[in-house]
Amino acid sequence: MDKLLITGGTRLTGEARISGAKNAALPILCAALLTREPVTFTNVPQLQDIRTLLALIAQMGVKIDRDEAAGTVTLDAGELNNPVAPYERVKTMRASILVLGPLVARCGEARVSLPGGCAIGARPVDQHIKGLQAMGAQVKVEHGDIHAEVTRLKGARLFTDMVTVTGTENLMMAACLADGETVIENAAREPEVVDLAKCLMAMGARISGAGTDVIRVQGVDALHGATHQIMPDRIETGTYLCAAAATGGDIRLTGTSSAYLDIVVDKLLDAGCEIDVERDEIRLRAPKRLKAVSLRTAPYPAFPTDMQAQFMAINCVAEGTAVIRETIFENRFMHAVELQRLGADIRIDGNTAVVTGVARLDGATVMATDLRASASLVVAGLVAEGETLIERIYHLDRGYEHLEQKLSALGAQVRRQA
């Protein structure tokens, strides 16, 4: 199992290009299941989660033409004949649940195993099931599988009990081929939801309200082929900004936008960084030592839970004390114990972490517990004195394209070990 060896203490400088967004690409690739015509996607990142999803839909009968070097994928679901997502394909990735809505809408039937993924807390799929049932599907959960059947979905008024990104995406895709109008209330507002809606509309869907908490979908008889460019990864962008901030660096990120990162940028400004924003570039210049910044995670447009771990890492070496409150996932402080192994001063009380900055961190062997926890350990390792060895970095490969190469280009001493 691969490990990452980081020799800390190097100030990050230079330029890096941000990849396409994993959290946008996964649902958008699933959207191709809704049409018989080929759909082409560009700016698709080279990630393990993408490979897992493509393998999943390939066994359904979807033809795949991928050019990894160019970042393009063309999917042809014209001969889709096996609307099944078995456990062995979905156990490592929760986003596999996103095939459920398109399969039910297109095929009238789906059997999808309950998904796995990062162990960061309960992420129930009951909202997905409840929505499909309201649209007329018969849904049973048996032997670890979700089995849904319907002659044709019917438009309905849906209210999710909690804000759920994948739930919103699944129901929005299903509604595209339903009879009549579907209204999704308490919908997720994340930029990735908006990007999915743009893709679906390019395929002929009739959607309004994406980016607000009420999304309206007028069902159509069929969708057609299209070409869509995946949005830049805002979490990858934020992670590199944090890495530069922790090391007192000066970096320029290209192929990205600050439009989806307002609160992250504001927190980095509060920490003492200088940030210049252009149309598709962000430049960050960090002080020698950051100021501690407190935060509270919440659904978009509030502070993203996927950036909480990275900010915990920079607070570990900042001046002062920060209070971090995690309101999305109950198990998302597992990285705190690993950061303590590097010398961090962190106290956990339920969903609250109190982080007091220390003068320095010391390299040690640590273990990644989930995707964003892995990123926090990388940030901490870059600033720690000596060598930090991060084990179980397969989590990183799920969500960060060419991490070692990009960090090395910024001057970091990073090496992958088998």
GROMACS .gro file of C-alpha atoms in nm, residues 64-232:
model
  169
   64ILE     CA    1  -1.654   0.434  -2.275
   65ASP     CA    2  -1.399   0.624  -2.481
   66ARG     CA    3  -1.148   0.795  -2.254
   67ASP     CA    4  -0.839   1.005  -2.324
   68GLU     CA    5  -0.685   1.058  -1.980
   69ALA     CA    6  -0.407   1.282  -2.111
   70ALA     CA    7  -0.662   1.517  -2.270
   71GLY     CA    8  -0.906   1.487  -1.979
   72THR     CA    9  -1.195   1.381  -2.202
   73VAL     CA   10  -1.451   1.103  -2.164
   74THR     CA   11  -1.728   1.008  -2.408
   75LEU     CA   12  -2.004   0.783  -2.274
   76ASP     CA   13  -2.253   0.601  -2.495
   77ALA     CA   14  -2.536   0.443  -2.297
   78GLY     CA   15  -2.736   0.348  -2.607
   79GLU     CA   16  -2.705  -0.021  -2.522
   80LEU     CA   17  -2.755   0.009  -2.146
   81ASN     CA   18  -2.884  -0.335  -2.048
   82ASN     CA   19  -2.786  -0.411  -1.690
   83PRO     CA   20  -2.924  -0.153  -1.442
   84VAL     CA   21  -2.738  -0.307  -1.149
   85ALA     CA   22  -2.466  -0.163  -0.922
   86PRO     CA   23  -2.323  -0.459  -0.726
   87TYR     CA   24  -2.154  -0.433  -0.389
   88GLU     CA   25  -1.806  -0.517  -0.516
   89ARG     CA   26  -1.823  -0.210  -0.741
   90VAL     CA   27  -1.972   0.041  -0.496
   91LYS     CA   28  -1.819  -0.054  -0.161
   92THR     CA   29  -1.535   0.199  -0.184
   93MET     CA   30  -1.731   0.500  -0.306
   94ARG     CA   31  -2.050   0.653  -0.172
   95ALA     CA   32  -2.107   0.852  -0.492
   96SER     CA   33  -2.209   0.527  -0.661
   97ILE     CA   34  -2.559   0.593  -0.526
   98LEU     CA   35  -2.584   0.857  -0.802
   99VAL     CA   36  -2.665   0.590  -1.061
  100LEU     CA   37  -2.995   0.515  -0.885
  101GLY     CA   38  -3.201   0.811  -1.008
  102PRO     CA   39  -3.088   0.796  -1.373
  103LEU     CA   40  -3.135   0.417  -1.393
  104VAL     CA   41  -3.489   0.426  -1.251
  105ALA     CA   42  -3.585   0.713  -1.481
  106ARG     CA   43  -3.433   0.559  -1.794
  107CYS     CA   44  -3.488   0.184  -1.741
  108GLY     CA   45  -3.782   0.176  -1.502
  109GLU     CA   46  -3.577  -0.042  -1.270
  110ALA     CA   47  -3.253  -0.038  -1.072
  111ARG     CA   48  -3.077  -0.251  -0.817
  112VAL     CA   49  -2.805  -0.057  -0.635
  113SER     CA   50  -2.605  -0.187  -0.342
  114LEU     CA   51  -2.591   0.039  -0.038
  115PRO     CA   52  -2.266   0.234  -0.087
  116GLY     CA   53  -1.943   0.265   0.111
  117GLY     CA   54  -1.678   0.541   0.104
  118CYS     CA   55  -1.500   0.745   0.371
  119ALA     CA   56  -1.577   0.660   0.735
  120ILE     CA   57  -1.662   1.017   0.833
  121GLY     CA   58  -2.009   0.956   0.969
  122ALA     CA   59  -2.362   0.860   0.879
  123ARG     CA   60  -2.467   0.961   0.529
  124PRO     CA   61  -2.805   0.792   0.490
  125VAL     CA   62  -2.974   0.742   0.153
  126ASP     CA   63  -3.327   0.761   0.293
  127GLN     CA   64  -3.387   1.100   0.126
  128HIS     CA   65  -3.308   0.947  -0.215
  129ILE     CA   66  -3.552   0.663  -0.150
  130LYS     CA   67  -3.823   0.889  -0.009
  131GLY     CA   68  -3.804   1.114  -0.315
  132LEU     CA   69  -3.827   0.831  -0.566
  133GLN     CA   70  -4.124   0.685  -0.377
  134ALA     CA   71  -4.299   1.022  -0.394
  135MET     CA   72  -4.245   1.010  -0.772
  136GLY     CA   73  -4.424   0.676  -0.790
  137ALA     CA   74  -4.143   0.421  -0.764
  138GLN     CA   75  -4.176   0.103  -0.562
  139VAL     CA   76  -3.859   0.087  -0.354
  140LYS     CA   77  -3.741  -0.195  -0.127
  141VAL     CA   78  -3.417  -0.231   0.066
  142GLU     CA   79  -3.329  -0.599   0.095
  143HIS     CA   80  -3.008  -0.798   0.137
  144GLY     CA   81  -2.802  -0.477   0.132
  145ASP     CA   82  -2.949  -0.359  -0.200
  146ILE     CA   83  -3.190  -0.083  -0.299
  147HIS     CA   84  -3.436  -0.224  -0.554
  148ALA     CA   85  -3.657   0.029  -0.731
  149GLU     CA   86  -3.921  -0.027  -0.999
  150VAL     CA   87  -4.165   0.201  -1.182
  151THR     CA   88  -4.345   0.213  -1.516
  152ARG     CA   89  -4.264   0.583  -1.545
  153LEU     CA   90  -4.182   0.835  -1.278
  154LYS     CA   91  -4.431   1.115  -1.217
  155GLY     CA   92  -4.355   1.471  -1.117
  156ALA     CA   93  -4.404   1.549  -0.750
  157ARG     CA   94  -4.333   1.805  -0.481
  158LEU     CA   95  -4.033   1.680  -0.283
  159PHE     CA   96  -3.906   1.817   0.047
  160THR     CA   97  -3.584   1.673   0.184
  161ASP     CA   98  -3.565   1.653   0.563
  162MET     CA   99  -3.200   1.756   0.546
  163VAL     CA  100  -2.987   1.934   0.289
  164THR     CA  101  -2.828   1.654   0.086
  165VAL     CA  102  -2.607   1.716  -0.216
  166THR     CA  103  -2.622   1.366  -0.365
  167GLY     CA  104  -2.991   1.343  -0.281
  168THR     CA  105  -3.062   1.666  -0.468
  169GLU     CA  106  -2.853   1.548  -0.763
  170ASN     CA  107  -3.015   1.204  -0.778
  171LEU     CA  108  -3.369   1.338  -0.765
  172MET     CA  109  -3.295   1.617  -1.014
  173MET     CA  110  -3.163   1.363  -1.265
  174ALA     CA  111  -3.459   1.131  -1.210
  175ALA     CA  112  -3.705   1.417  -1.255
  176CYS     CA  113  -3.567   1.501  -1.601
  177LEU     CA  114  -3.754   1.203  -1.754
  178ALA     CA  115  -4.059   1.209  -1.525
  179ASP     CA  116  -4.410   1.303  -1.637
  180GLY     CA  117  -4.490   1.661  -1.537
  181GLU     CA  118  -4.318   1.900  -1.298
  182THR     CA  119  -4.102   1.805  -1.002
  183VAL     CA  120  -4.024   2.062  -0.733
  184ILE     CA  121  -3.732   1.987  -0.499
  185GLU     CA  122  -3.751   2.199  -0.182
  186ASN     CA  123  -3.468   2.237   0.070
  187ALA     CA  124  -3.239   2.155  -0.222
  188ALA     CA  125  -2.860   2.168  -0.191
  189ARG     CA  126  -2.714   2.487  -0.337
  190GLU     CA  127  -2.357   2.368  -0.399
  191PRO     CA  128  -2.180   2.478  -0.720
  192GLU     CA  129  -2.151   2.111  -0.818
  193VAL     CA  130  -2.532   2.088  -0.822
  194VAL     CA  131  -2.539   2.391  -1.054
  195ASP     CA  132  -2.277   2.232  -1.282
  196LEU     CA  133  -2.487   1.915  -1.306
  197ALA     CA  134  -2.792   2.123  -1.394
  198LYS     CA  135  -2.596   2.299  -1.671
  199CYS     CA  136  -2.496   1.961  -1.814
  200LEU     CA  137  -2.852   1.829  -1.800
  201MET     CA  138  -2.987   2.143  -1.968
  202ALA     CA  139  -2.727   2.103  -2.244
  203MET     CA  140  -2.876   1.753  -2.290
  204GLY     CA  141  -3.226   1.899  -2.326
  205ALA     CA  142  -3.353   1.901  -1.967
  206ARG     CA  143  -3.578   2.182  -1.846
  207ILE     CA  144  -3.448   2.294  -1.506
  208SER     CA  145  -3.477   2.621  -1.317
  209GLY     CA  146  -3.364   2.729  -0.971
  210ALA     CA  147  -3.037   2.535  -0.948
  211GLY     CA  148  -2.819   2.716  -0.695
  212THR     CA  149  -3.122   2.805  -0.482
  213ASP     CA  150  -3.309   2.594  -0.227
  214VAL     CA  151  -3.599   2.532  -0.467
  215ILE     CA  152  -3.529   2.351  -0.796
  216ARG     CA  153  -3.802   2.299  -1.056
  217VAL     CA  154  -3.774   2.031  -1.326
  218GLN     CA  155  -4.017   1.996  -1.615
  219GLY     CA  156  -3.995   1.637  -1.734
  220VAL     CA  157  -3.925   1.564  -2.102
  221ASP     CA  158  -3.968   1.249  -2.311
  222ALA     CA  159  -3.597   1.205  -2.383
  223LEU     CA  160  -3.259   1.371  -2.345
  224HIS     CA  161  -2.998   1.397  -2.621
  225GLY     CA  162  -2.620   1.401  -2.652
  226ALA     CA  163  -2.410   1.703  -2.559
  227THR     CA  164  -2.062   1.822  -2.466
  228HIS     CA  165  -1.994   1.961  -2.118
  229GLN     CA  166  -1.684   2.093  -1.943
  230ILE     CA  167  -1.646   1.996  -1.576
  231MET     CA  168  -1.602   2.292  -1.339
  232PRO     CA  169  -1.269   2.340  -1.155
   0.00000   0.00000   0.00000
